[in-house]
CSV table of C-alpha atoms in Angstrom, one decimal:
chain,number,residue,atom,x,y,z
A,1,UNK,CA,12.5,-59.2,22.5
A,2,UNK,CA,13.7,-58.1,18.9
A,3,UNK,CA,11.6,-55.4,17.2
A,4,UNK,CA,9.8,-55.5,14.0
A,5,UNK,CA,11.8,-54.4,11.0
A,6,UNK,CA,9.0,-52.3,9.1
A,7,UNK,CA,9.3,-53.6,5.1
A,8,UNK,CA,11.3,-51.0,3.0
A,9,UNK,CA,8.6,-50.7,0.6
A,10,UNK,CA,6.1,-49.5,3.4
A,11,UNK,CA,3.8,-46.8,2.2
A,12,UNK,CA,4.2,-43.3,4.7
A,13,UNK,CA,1.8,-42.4,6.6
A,14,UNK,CA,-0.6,-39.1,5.8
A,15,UNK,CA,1.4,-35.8,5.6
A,16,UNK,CA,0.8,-33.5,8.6
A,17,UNK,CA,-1.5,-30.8,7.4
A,18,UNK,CA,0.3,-27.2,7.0
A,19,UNK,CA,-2.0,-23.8,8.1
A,20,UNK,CA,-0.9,-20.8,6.1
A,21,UNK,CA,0.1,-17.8,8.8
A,22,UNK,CA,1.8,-14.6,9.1
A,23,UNK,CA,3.9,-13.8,11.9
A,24,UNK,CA,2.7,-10.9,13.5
A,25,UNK,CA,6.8,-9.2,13.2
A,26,UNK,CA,5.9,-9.6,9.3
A,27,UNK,CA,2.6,-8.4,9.9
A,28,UNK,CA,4.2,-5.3,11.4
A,29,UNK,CA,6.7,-4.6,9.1
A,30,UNK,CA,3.7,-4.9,5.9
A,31,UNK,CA,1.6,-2.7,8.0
A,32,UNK,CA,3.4,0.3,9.2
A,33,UNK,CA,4.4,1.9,6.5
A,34,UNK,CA,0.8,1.7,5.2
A,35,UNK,CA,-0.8,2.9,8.7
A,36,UNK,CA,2.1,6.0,8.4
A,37,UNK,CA,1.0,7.1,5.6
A,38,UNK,CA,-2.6,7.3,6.7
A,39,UNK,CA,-1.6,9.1,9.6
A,40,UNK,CA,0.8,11.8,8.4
A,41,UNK,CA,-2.2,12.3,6.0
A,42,UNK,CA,-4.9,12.9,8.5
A,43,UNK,CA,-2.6,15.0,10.4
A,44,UNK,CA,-1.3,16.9,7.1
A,45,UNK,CA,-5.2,17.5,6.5
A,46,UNK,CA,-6.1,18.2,10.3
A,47,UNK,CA,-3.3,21.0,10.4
A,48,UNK,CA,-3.6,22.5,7.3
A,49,UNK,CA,-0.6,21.5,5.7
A,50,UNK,CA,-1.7,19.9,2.3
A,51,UNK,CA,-0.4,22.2,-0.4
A,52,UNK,CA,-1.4,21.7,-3.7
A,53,UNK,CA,-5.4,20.6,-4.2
A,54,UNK,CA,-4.5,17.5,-6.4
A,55,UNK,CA,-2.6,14.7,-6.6
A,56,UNK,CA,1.2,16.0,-7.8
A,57,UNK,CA,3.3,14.1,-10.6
A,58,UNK,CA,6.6,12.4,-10.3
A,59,UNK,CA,8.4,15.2,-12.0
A,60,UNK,CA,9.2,18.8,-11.2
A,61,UNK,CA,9.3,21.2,-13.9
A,62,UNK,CA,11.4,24.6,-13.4
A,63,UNK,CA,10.4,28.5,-14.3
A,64,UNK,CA,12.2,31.1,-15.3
A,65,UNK,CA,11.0,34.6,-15.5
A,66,UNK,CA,12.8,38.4,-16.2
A,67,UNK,CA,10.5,39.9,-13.4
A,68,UNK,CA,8.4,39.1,-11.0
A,69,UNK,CA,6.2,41.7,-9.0
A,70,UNK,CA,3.4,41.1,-6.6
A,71,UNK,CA,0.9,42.5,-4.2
A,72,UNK,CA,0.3,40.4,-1.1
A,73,UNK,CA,2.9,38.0,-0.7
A,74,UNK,CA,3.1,34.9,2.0
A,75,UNK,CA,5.6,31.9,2.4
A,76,UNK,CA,5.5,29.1,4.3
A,77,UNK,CA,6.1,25.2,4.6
A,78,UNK,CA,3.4,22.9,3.5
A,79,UNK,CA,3.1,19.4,1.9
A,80,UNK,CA,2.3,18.1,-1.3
A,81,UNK,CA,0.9,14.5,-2.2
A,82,UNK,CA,1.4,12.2,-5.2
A,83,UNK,CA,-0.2,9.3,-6.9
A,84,UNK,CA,1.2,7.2,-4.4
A,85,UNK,CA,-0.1,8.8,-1.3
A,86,UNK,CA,3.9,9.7,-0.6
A,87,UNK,CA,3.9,13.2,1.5
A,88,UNK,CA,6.7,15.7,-0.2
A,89,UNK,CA,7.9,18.5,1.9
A,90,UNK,CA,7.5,22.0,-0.2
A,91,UNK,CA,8.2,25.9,0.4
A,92,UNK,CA,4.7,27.4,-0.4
A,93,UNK,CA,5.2,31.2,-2.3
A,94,UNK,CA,1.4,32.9,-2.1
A,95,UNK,CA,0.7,36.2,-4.0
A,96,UNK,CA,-2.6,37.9,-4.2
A,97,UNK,CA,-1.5,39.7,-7.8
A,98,UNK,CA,1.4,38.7,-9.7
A,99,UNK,CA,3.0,40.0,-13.0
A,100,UNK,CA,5.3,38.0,-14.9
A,101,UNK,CA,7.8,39.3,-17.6
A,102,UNK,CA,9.6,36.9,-20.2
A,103,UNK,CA,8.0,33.6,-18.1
A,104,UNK,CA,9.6,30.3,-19.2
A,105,UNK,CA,8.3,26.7,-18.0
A,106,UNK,CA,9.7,23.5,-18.8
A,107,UNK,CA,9.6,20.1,-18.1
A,108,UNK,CA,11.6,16.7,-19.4
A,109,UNK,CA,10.2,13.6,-19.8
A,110,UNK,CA,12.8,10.2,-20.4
A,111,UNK,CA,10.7,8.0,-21.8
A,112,UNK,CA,12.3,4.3,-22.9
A,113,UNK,CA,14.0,4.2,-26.9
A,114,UNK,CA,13.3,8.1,-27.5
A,115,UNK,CA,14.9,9.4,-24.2
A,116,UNK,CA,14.2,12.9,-23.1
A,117,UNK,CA,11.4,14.6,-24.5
A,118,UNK,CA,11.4,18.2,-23.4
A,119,UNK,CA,8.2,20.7,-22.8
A,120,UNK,CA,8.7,24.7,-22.9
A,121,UNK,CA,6.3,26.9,-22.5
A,122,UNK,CA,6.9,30.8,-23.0
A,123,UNK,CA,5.0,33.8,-22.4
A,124,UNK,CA,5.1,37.8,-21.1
A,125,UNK,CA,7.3,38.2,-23.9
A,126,UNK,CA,5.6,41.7,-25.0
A,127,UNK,CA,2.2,42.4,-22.4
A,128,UNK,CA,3.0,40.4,-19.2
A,129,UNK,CA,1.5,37.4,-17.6
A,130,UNK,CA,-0.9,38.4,-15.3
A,131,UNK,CA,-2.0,35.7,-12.1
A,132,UNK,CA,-4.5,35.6,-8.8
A,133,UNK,CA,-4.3,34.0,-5.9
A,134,UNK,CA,-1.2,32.3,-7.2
A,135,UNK,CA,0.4,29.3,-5.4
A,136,UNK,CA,3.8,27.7,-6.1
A,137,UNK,CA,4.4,24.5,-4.2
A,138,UNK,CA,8.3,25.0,-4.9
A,139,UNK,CA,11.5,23.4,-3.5
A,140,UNK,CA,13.9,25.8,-4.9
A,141,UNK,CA,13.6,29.6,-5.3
A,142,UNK,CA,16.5,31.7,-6.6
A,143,UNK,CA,17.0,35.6,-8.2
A,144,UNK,CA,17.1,39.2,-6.7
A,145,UNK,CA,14.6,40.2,-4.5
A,146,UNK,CA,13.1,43.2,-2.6
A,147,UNK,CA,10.4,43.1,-0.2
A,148,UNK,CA,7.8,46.0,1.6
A,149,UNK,CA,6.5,45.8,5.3
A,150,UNK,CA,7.9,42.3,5.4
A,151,UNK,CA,7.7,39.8,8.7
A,152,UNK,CA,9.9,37.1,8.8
A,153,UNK,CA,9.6,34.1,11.5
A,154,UNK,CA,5.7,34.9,12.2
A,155,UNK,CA,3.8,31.5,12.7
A,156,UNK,CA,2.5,30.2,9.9
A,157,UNK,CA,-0.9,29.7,10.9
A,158,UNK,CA,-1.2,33.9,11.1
A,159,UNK,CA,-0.1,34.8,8.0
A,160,UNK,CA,-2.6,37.2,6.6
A,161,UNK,CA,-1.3,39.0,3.8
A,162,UNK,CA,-1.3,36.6,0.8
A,163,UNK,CA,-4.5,34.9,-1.0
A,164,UNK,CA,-7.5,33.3,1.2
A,165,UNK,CA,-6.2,30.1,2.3
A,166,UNK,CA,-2.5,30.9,2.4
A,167,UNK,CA,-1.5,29.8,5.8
A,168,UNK,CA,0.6,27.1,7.4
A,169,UNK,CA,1.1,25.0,10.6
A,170,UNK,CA,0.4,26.2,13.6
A,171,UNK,CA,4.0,27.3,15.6
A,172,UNK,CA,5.7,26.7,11.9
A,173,UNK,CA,7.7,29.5,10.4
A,174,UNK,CA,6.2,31.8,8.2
A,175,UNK,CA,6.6,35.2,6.3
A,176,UNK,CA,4.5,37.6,4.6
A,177,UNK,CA,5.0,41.3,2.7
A,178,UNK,CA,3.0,43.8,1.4
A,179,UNK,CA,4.6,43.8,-2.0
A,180,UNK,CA,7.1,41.6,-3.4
A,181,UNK,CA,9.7,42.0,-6.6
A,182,UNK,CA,12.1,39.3,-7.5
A,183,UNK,CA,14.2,39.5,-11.1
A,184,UNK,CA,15.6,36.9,-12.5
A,185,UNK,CA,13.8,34.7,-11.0
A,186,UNK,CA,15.2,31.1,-11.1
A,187,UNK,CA,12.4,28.3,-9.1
A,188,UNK,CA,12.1,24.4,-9.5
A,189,UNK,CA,8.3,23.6,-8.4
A,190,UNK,CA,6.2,20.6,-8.0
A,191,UNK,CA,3.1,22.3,-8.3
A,192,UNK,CA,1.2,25.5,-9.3
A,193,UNK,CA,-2.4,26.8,-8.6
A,194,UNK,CA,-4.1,30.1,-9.3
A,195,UNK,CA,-7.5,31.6,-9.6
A,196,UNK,CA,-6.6,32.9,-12.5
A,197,UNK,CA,-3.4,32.6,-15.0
A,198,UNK,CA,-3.8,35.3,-18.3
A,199,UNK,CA,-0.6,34.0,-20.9
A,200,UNK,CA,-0.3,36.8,-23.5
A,201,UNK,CA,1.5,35.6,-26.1
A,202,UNK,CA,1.9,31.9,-25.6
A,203,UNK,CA,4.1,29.4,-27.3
A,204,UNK,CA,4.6,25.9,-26.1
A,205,UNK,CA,6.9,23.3,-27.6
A,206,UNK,CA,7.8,19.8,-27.2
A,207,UNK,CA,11.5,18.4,-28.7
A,208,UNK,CA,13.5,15.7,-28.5
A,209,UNK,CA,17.0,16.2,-26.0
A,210,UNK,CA,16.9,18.1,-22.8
A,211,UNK,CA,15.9,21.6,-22.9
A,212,UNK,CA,15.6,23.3,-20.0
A,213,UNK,CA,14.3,27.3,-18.9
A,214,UNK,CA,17.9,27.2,-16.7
């Protein structure tokens, strides 16, 4: 028996319907990173560990500063958060009463056409700048210092010589002095809290170029 030759100008029949899916391997890989985040959060909170109270900016600014001398000092290893819920790993410096002599802050800014745009601030030029319960969520710390009664590798979670609220992870290392002086003081920070920050003689700036404290 021969077979049928179907015409050539024989409409198809109806296209197969398509369902819309994701894989649950795609799925996982959209997911995780998400469900991370969360977590190292809850745990970051749970422990203690958040540093700074707000949500930190893309940009670290650096401080410079003839003299520092303080009363009640604690350091320890916390985290800090941004906009974007990323965690960022920081050394947090904690003094109960801070001077500041010749204090210099500045930030720079690229921004598209113009370029950089740099911020100064200065102050403690003549009286100096005076802080409580200071907090510096800092990743680099540099200059000479010299420490009182100080206890290095105590966990972080006993720390008791710095502001209310200055302690880390439990079984984390910490340390803590009665007084603290560091001069020429050299520190790139993410972050900076205080109860109180008095700026005698304050001058802030904004130029075009980079123009940095150090």
């Amino acid at each position: 028996m021969q077979e049928a030759n179907l015409p050539s100008d024989t409409p198809p029949g109806p296209a197969p319907e398509v369902t819309g899916r994701v894989g649950w391997r795609r799925f996982a890989v959209l997911t995780v990173p998400a469900l991370a985040v969360t977590a190292g959060l809850g745990i970051a909170l749970s422990q203690g560990a958040l540093a700074a109270s707000f949500a930190v900016s893309g940009q670290q600014f650096k401080v410079s500063a003839e003299s520092l001398t303080g009363q009640g000092f604690a350091q320890y290893g916390g985290i800090d958060v941004n906009a974007r819920e990323e965690l960022i790993p920081v050394a947090v410096t904690a003094i109960k009463q801070a001077e500041l002599r010749s204090l210099c802050q500045s930030v720079v800014t690229t921004l598209p056409v113009i370029g950089d745009i740099s911020l100064n601030l200065t102050a403690g030029r003549g009286a100096p700048v005076e802080a409580t319960d200071l907090f510096v969520d800092a990743t680099q710390l540099g200059g000479d210092a010299v420490f009182t009664n100080i206890e290095i590798g105590r966990d972080a979670s006993t720390l008791d010589k710095g502001p209310d609220g200055s302690q880390g992870m439990q079984d984390l290392f910490g340390q803590q002095a009665d007084t603290v002086r560091i001069t020429k003081l050299r520190q790139t920070a993410w972050a900076t809290n205080a109860g109180t920050f008095k700026l005698s003689g304050l001058n802030m700036s904004v130029a075009k170029g980079k123009k940095e404290c150090f």
